[in-house]
Tab-separated table of C-alpha atoms in Angstrom:
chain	number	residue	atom	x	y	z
A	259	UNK	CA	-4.207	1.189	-17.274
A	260	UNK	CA	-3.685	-1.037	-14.472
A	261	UNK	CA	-5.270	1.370	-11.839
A	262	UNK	CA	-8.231	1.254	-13.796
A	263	UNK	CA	-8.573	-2.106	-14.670
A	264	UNK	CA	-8.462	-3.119	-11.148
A	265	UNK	CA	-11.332	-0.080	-9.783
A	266	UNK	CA	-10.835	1.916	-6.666
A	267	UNK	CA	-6.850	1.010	-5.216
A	268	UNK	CA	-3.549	2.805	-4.653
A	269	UNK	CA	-0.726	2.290	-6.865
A	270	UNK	CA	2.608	1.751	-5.666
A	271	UNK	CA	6.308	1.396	-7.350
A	272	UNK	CA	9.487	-0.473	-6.302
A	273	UNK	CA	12.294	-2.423	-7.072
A	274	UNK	CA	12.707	-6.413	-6.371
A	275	UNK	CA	15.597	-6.775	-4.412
A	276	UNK	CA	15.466	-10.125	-2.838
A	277	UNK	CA	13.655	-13.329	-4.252
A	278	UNK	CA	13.556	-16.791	-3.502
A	279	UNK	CA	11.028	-19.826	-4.167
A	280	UNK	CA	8.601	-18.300	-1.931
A	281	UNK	CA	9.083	-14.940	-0.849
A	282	UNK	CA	9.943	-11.380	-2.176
A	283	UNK	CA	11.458	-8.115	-1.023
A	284	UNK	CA	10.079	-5.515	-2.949
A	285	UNK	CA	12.100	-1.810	-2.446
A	286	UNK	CA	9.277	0.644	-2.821
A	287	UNK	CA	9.801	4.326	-3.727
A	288	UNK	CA	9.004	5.346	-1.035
A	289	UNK	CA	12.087	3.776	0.913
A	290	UNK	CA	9.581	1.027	2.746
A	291	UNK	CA	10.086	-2.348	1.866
A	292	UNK	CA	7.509	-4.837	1.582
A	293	UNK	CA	7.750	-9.011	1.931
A	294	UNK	CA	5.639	-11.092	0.434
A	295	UNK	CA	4.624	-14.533	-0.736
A	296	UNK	CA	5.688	-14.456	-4.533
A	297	UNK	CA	6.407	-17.179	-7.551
A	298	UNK	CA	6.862	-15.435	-10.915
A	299	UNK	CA	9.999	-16.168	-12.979
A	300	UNK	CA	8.888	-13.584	-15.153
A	301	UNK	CA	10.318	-10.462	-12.583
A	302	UNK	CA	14.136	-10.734	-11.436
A	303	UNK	CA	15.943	-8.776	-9.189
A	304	UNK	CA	16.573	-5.102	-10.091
A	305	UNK	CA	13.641	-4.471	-11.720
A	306	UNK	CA	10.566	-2.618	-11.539
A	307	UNK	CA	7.312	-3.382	-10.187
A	308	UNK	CA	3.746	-1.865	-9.918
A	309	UNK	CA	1.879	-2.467	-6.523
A	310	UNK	CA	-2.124	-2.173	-6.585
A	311	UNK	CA	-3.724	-2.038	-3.073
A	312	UNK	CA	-7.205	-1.682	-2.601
A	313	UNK	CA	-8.585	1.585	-0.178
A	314	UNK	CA	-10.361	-0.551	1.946
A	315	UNK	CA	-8.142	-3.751	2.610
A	316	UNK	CA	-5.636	-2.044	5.251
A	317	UNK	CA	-4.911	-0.958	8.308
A	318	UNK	CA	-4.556	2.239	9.621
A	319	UNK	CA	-1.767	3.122	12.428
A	320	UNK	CA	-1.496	-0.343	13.644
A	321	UNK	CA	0.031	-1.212	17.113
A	322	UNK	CA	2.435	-3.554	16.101
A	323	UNK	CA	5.515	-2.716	14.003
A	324	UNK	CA	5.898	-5.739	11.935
A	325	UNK	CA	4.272	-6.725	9.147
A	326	UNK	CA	4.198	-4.669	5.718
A	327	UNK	CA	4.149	-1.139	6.685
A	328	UNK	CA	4.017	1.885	4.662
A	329	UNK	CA	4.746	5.093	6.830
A	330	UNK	CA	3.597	8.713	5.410
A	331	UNK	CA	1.752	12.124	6.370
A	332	UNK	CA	-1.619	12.742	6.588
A	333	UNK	CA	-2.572	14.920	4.143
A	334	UNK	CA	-6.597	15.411	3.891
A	335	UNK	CA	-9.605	13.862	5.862
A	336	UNK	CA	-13.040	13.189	4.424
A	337	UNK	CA	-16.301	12.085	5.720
A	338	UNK	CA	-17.411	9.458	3.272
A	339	UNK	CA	-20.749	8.838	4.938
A	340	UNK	CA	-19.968	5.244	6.717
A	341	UNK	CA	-16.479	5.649	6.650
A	342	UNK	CA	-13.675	7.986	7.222
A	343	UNK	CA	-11.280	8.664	3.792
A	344	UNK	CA	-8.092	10.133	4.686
A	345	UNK	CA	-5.381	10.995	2.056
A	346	UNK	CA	-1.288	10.081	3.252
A	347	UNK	CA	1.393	11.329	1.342
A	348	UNK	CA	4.570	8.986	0.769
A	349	UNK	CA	8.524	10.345	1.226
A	350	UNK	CA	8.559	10.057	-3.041
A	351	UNK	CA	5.493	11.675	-2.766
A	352	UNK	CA	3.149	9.397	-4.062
A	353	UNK	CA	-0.722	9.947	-2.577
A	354	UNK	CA	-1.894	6.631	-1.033
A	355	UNK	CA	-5.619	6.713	0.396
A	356	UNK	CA	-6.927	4.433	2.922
A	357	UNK	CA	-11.027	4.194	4.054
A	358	UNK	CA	-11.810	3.829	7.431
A	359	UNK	CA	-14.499	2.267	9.438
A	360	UNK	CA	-13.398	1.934	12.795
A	361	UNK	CA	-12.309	4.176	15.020
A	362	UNK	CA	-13.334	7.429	13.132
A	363	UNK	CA	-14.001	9.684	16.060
A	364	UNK	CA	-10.139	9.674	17.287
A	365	UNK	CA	-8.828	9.596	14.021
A	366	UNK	CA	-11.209	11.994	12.601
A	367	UNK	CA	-8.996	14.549	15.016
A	368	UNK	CA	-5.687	13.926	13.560
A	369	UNK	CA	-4.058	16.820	11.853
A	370	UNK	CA	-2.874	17.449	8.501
A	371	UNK	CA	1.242	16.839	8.488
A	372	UNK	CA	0.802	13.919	11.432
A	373	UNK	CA	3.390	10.986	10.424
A	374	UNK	CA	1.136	7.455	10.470
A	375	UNK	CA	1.824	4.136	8.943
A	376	UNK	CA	-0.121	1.966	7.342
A	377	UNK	CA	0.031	-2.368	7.288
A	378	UNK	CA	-1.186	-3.713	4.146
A	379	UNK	CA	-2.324	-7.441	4.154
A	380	UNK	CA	-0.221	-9.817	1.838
A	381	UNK	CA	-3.420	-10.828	0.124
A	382	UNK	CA	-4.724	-7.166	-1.052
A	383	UNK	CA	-1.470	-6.868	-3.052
A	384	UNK	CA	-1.467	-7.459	-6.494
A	385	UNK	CA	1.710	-7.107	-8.907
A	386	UNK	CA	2.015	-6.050	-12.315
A	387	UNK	CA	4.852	-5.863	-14.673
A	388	UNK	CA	4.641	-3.553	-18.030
A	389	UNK	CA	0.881	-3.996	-17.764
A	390	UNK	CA	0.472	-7.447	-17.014
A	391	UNK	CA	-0.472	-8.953	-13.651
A	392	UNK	CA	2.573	-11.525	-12.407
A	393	UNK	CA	0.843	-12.235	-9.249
């Protein structure tokens, strides 16, 4: 339900572990951890949370290492027409996709099974809770 009610996005699962006024530590599935600016007192630690990022709002293999970083293995590339879709499979194996627009020549060449991480902005997150948005 929530996948659909926000359109085209990857959905991602973890577990708040950290809170305070301002910030979060979310424990995803996957074994990354994400930070983020968050004020709900509806979520406390230990429990779940759904994470909805857009395709298009990320960024793919970035230089840095900080940040909110997701790290997986290519699975599939596909021409999109103006951009490059490529397909990265999580450690709890969930699929996240990412489109790309820049760069598509070099990374157009990267092989299935390559490890690559991906940053995702603070503001293309979006939280849900048993169906209902708490950010």
């Amino acid at each position: 339900f929530v996948a659909k009610f926000v359109g085209e996005n990857n959905s991602l699962t973890g577990t708040l572990s950290k809170y305070t006024k301002s910030q979060a530590i979310i424990d995803l599935d996957s074994g990354d951890k994400l930070s983020v600016g968050f004020q709900s007192n509806k979520v406390k630690v230990g429990e779940k949370v759904d994470i909805v990022v857009r395709f298009d709002d990320l960024e793919f293999n970035p230089k840095s290492d900080e940040g909110n970083l997701i790290h997986g293995k290519i699975k599939h590339l596909a021409y999109m027409g103006s951009f490059l879709q490529v397909e990265v499979i999580l450690s709890d194996n969930t699929s996240f996709v990412i489109n790309i627009v820049e760069d598509i020549p070099r990374i157009s060449k990267l092989e299935k099974g390559t490890e690559v991480k991906i940053k995702i902005p603070q503001t293309s997150m979006y939280f849900f809770q048993d169906g209902m948005r708490i950010r």
